[in-house]
PDB file of C-alpha atoms and ligand atoms in Angstrom:
ATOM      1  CA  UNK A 972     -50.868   8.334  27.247  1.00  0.00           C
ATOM      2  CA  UNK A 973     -51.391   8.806  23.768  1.00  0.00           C
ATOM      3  CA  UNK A 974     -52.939  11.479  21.490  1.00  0.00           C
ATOM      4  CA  UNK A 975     -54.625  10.599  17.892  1.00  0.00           C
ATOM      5  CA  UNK A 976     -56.281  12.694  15.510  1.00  0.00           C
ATOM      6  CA  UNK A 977     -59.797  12.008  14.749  1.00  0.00           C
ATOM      7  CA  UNK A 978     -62.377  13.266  11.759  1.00  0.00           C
ATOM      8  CA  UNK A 979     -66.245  12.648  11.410  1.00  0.00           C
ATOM      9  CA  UNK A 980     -65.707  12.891   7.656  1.00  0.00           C
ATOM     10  CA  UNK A 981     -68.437  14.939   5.133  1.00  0.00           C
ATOM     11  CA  UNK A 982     -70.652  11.884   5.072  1.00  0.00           C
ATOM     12  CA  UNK A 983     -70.459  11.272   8.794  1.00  0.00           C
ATOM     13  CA  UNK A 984     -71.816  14.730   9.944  1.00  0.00           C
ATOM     14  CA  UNK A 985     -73.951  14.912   6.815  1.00  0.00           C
ATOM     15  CA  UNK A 986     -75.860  11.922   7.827  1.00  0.00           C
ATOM     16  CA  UNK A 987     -76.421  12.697  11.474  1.00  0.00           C
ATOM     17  CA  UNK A 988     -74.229  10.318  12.623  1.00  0.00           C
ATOM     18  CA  UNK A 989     -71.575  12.530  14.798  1.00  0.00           C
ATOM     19  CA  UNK A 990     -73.398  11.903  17.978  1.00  0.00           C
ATOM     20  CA  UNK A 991     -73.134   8.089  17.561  1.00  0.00           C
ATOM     21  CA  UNK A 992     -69.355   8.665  16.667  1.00  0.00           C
ATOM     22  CA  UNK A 993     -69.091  10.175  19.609  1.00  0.00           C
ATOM     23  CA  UNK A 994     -71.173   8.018  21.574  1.00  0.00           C
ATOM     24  CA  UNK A 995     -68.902   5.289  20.933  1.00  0.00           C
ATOM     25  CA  UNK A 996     -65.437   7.093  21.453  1.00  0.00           C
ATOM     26  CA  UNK A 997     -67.053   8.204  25.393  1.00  0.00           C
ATOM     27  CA  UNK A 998     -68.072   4.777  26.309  1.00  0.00           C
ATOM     28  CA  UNK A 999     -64.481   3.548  25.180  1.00  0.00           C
ATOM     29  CA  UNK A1000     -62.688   5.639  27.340  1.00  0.00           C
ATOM     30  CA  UNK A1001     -61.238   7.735  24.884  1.00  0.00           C
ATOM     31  CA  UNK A1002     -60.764  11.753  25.924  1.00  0.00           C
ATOM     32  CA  UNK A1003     -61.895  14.491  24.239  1.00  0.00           C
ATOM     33  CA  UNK A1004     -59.145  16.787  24.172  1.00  0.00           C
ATOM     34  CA  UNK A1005     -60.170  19.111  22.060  1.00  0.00           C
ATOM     35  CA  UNK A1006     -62.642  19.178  19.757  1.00  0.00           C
ATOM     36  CA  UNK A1007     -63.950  21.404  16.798  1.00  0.00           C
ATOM     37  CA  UNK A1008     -66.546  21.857  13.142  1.00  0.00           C
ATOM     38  CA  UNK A1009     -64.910  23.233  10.348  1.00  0.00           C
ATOM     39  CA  UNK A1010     -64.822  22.717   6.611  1.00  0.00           C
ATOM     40  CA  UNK A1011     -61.995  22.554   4.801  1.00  0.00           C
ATOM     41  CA  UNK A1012     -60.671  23.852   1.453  1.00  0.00           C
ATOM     42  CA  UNK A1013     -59.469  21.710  -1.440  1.00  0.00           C
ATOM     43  CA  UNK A1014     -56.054  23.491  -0.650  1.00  0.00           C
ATOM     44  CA  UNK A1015     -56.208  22.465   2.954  1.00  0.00           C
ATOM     45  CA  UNK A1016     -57.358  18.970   2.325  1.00  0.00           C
ATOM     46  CA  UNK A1017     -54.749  18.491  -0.013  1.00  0.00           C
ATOM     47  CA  UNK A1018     -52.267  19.670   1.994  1.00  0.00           C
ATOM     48  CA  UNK A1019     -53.941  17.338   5.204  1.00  0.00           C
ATOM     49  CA  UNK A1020     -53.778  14.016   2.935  1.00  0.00           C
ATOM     50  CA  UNK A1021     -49.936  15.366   0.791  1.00  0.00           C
ATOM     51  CA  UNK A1022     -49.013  11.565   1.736  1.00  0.00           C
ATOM     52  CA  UNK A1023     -51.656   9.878  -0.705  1.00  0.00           C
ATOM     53  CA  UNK A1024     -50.876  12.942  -3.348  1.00  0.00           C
ATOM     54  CA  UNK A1025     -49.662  10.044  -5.367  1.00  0.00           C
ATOM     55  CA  UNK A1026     -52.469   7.909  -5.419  1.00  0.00           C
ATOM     56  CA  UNK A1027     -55.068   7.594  -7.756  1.00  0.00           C
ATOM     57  CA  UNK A1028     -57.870   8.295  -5.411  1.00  0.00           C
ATOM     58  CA  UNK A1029     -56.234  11.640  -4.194  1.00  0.00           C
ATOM     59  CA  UNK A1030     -58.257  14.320  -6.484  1.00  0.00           C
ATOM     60  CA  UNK A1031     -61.177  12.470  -5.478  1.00  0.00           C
ATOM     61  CA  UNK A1032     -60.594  11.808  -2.102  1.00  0.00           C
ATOM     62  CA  UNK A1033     -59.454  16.175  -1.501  1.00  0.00           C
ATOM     63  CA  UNK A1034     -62.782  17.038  -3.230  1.00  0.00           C
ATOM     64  CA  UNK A1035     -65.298  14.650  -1.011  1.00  0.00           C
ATOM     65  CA  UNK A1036     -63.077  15.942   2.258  1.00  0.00           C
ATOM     66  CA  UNK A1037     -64.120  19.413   1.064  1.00  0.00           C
ATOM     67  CA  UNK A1038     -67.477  18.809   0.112  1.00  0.00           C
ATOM     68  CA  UNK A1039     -69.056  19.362   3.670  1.00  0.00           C
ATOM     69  CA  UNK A1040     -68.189  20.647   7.519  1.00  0.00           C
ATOM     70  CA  UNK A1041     -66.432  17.725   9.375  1.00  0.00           C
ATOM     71  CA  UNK A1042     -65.311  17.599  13.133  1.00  0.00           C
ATOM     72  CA  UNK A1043     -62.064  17.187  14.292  1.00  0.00           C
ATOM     73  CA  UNK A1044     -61.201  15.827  17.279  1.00  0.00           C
ATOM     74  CA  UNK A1045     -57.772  14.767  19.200  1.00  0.00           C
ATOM     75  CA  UNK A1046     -58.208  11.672  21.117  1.00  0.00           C
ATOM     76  CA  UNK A1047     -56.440  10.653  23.914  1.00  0.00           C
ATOM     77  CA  UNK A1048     -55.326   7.673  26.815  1.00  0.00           C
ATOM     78  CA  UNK A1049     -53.518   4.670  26.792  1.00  0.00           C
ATOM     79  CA  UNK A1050     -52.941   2.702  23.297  1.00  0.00           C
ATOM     80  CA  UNK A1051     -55.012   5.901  21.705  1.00  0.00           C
ATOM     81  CA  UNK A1052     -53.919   5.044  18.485  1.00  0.00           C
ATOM     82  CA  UNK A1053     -54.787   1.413  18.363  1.00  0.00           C
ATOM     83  CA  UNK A1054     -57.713   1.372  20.257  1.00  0.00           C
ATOM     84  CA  UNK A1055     -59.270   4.402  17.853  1.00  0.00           C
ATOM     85  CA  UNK A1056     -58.151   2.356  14.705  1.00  0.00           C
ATOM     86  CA  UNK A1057     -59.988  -0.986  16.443  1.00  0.00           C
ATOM     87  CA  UNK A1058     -63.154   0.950  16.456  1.00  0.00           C
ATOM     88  CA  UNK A1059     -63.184   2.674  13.169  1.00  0.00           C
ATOM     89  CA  UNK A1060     -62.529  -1.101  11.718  1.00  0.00           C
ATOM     90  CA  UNK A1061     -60.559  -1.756   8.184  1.00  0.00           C
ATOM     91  CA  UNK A1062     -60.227   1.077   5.781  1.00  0.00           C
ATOM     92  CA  UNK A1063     -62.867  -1.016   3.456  1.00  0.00           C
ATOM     93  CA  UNK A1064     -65.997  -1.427   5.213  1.00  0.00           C
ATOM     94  CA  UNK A1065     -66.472  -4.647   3.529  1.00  0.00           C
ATOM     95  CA  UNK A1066     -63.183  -5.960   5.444  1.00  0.00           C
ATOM     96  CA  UNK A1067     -64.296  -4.127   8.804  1.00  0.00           C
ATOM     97  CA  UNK A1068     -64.690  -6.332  11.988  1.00  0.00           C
ATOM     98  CA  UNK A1069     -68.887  -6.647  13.201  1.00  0.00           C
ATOM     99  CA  UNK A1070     -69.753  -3.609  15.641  1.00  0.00           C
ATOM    100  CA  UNK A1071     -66.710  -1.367  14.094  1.00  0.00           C
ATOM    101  CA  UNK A1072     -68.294   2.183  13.062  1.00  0.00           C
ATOM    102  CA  UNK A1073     -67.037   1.640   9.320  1.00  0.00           C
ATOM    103  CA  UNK A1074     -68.609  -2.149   9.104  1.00  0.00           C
ATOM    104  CA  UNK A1075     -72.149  -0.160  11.092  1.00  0.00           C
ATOM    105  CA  UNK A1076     -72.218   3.080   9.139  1.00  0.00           C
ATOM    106  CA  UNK A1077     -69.746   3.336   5.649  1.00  0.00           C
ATOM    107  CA  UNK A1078     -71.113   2.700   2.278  1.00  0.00           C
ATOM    108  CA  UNK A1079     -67.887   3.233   0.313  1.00  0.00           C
ATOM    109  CA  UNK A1080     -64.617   2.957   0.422  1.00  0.00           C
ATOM    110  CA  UNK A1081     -64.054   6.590   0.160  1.00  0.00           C
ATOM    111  CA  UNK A1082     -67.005   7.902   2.304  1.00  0.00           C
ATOM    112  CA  UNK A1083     -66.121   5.922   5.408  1.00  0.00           C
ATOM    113  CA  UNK A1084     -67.768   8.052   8.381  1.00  0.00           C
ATOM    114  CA  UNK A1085     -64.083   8.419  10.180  1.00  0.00           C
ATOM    115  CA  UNK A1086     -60.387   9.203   9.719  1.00  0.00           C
ATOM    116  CA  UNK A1087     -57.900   8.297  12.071  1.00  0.00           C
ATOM    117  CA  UNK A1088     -54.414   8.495  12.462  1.00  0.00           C
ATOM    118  CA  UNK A1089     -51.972   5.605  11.607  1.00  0.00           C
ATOM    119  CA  UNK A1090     -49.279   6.396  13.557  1.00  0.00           C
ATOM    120  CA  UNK A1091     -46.958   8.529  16.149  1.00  0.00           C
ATOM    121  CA  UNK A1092     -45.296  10.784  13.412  1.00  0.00           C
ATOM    122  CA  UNK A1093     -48.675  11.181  11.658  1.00  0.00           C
ATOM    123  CA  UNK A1094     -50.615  11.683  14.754  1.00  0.00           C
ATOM    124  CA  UNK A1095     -48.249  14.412  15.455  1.00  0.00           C
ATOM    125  CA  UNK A1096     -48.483  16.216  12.042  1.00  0.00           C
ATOM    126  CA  UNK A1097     -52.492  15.954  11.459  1.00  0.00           C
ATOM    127  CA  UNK A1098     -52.840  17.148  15.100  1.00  0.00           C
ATOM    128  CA  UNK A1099     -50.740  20.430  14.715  1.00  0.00           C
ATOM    129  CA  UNK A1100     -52.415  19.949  11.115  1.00  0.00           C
ATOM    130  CA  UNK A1101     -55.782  21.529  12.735  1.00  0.00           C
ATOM    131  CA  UNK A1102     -55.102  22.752  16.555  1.00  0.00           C
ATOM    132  CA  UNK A1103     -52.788  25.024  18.225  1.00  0.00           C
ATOM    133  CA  UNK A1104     -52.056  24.461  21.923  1.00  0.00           C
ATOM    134  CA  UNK A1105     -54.548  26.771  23.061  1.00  0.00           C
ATOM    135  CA  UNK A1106     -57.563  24.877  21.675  1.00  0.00           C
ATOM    136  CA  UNK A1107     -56.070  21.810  23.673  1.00  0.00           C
ATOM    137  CA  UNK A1108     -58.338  21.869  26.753  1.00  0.00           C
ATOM    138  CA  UNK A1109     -57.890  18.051  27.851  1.00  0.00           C
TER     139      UNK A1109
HETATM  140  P1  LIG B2081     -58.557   7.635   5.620  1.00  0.00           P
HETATM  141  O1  LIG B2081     -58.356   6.830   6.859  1.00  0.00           O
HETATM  142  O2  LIG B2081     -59.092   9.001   5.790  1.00  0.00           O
HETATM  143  O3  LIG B2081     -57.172   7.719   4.813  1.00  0.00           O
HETATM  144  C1  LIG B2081     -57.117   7.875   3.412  1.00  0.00           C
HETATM  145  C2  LIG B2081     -58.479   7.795   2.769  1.00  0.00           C
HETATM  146  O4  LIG B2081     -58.486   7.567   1.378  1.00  0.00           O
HETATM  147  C3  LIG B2081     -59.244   6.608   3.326  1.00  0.00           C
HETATM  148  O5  LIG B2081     -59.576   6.831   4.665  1.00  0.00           O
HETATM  149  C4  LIG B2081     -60.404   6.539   2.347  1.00  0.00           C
HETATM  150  O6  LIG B2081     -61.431   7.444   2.690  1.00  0.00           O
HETATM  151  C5  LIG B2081     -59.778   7.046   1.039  1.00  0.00           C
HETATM  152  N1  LIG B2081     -59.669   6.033   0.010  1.00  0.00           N
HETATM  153  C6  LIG B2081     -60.324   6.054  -1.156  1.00  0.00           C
HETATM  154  N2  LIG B2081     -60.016   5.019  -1.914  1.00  0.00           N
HETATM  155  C7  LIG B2081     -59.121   4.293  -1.218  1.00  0.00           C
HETATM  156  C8  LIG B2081     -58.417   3.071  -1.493  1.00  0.00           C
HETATM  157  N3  LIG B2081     -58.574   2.397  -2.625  1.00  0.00           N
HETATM  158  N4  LIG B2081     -57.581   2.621  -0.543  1.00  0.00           N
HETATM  159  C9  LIG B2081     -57.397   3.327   0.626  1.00  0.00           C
HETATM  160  N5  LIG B2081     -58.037   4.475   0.915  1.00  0.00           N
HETATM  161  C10 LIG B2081     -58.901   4.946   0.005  1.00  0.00           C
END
């Protein structure tokens, strides 16, 4: 079993699309195991994204991830991380695979609908990022 870390970004809940997010993640067999709405500061999403503080698109990227409430959820069963990254499709909606919820839903590059984790170490870090073990019900 494994455990991923999952946003509905700003534009995701914004646009009334957190129901179809989740939607999709129940009828893939992915488990809720905790789930919650907050919204973050710039601090906090600075802090959340410190590995891209090099890249260009940082200030932007900290200031749209603050912008609104988003939903965090951790994700887990078998191949969570994989499976979570199949459905979210490519980073660039315009490279996303048909029926992916970035190729369906994103407009931009930036304001993609979903964040997921891209790997065991990160996983680990963005879910201690936002939950402590007694918010993990699943
Ligand atoms: P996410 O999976 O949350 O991880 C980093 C985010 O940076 C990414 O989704 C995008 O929302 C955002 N981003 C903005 N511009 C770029 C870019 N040129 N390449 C990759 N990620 C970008």
């Amino acid at each position: 079993m494994e455990r991923t870390l999952s946003i509905i970004k700003p534009d995701g809940v914004a646009r009334g699309l957190a129901g179809e997010v989740i939607k999709r993640l129940e009828q893939n067999n992915f488990k809720i195991a905790a789930m919650k709405m907050l919204r973050m500061t710039k601090s906090q999403a600075k802090g959340f994204y410190a590995v891209h503080r090099k890249r260009p698109f940082f200030e932007s990227l900290t200031d749209f991830m603050a912008s609104g409430s988003i939903i965090v959820m951790i994700l887990e069963g078998e191949n969570a991380l994989g499976r979570y990254r199949e459905l979210m499709g490519a980073t660039d909606y315009r490279e996303a695979a048909e029926g992916t919820i970035r190729k369906d839903f994103a407009t931009d590059i930036e304001k993609n609908i979903v964040h997921g984790s891209d790997g065991p170490e990160t996983a680990a870090f963005e879910i201690g990022y936002f939950f402590n073990s007694f918010e993990i019900t699943g």
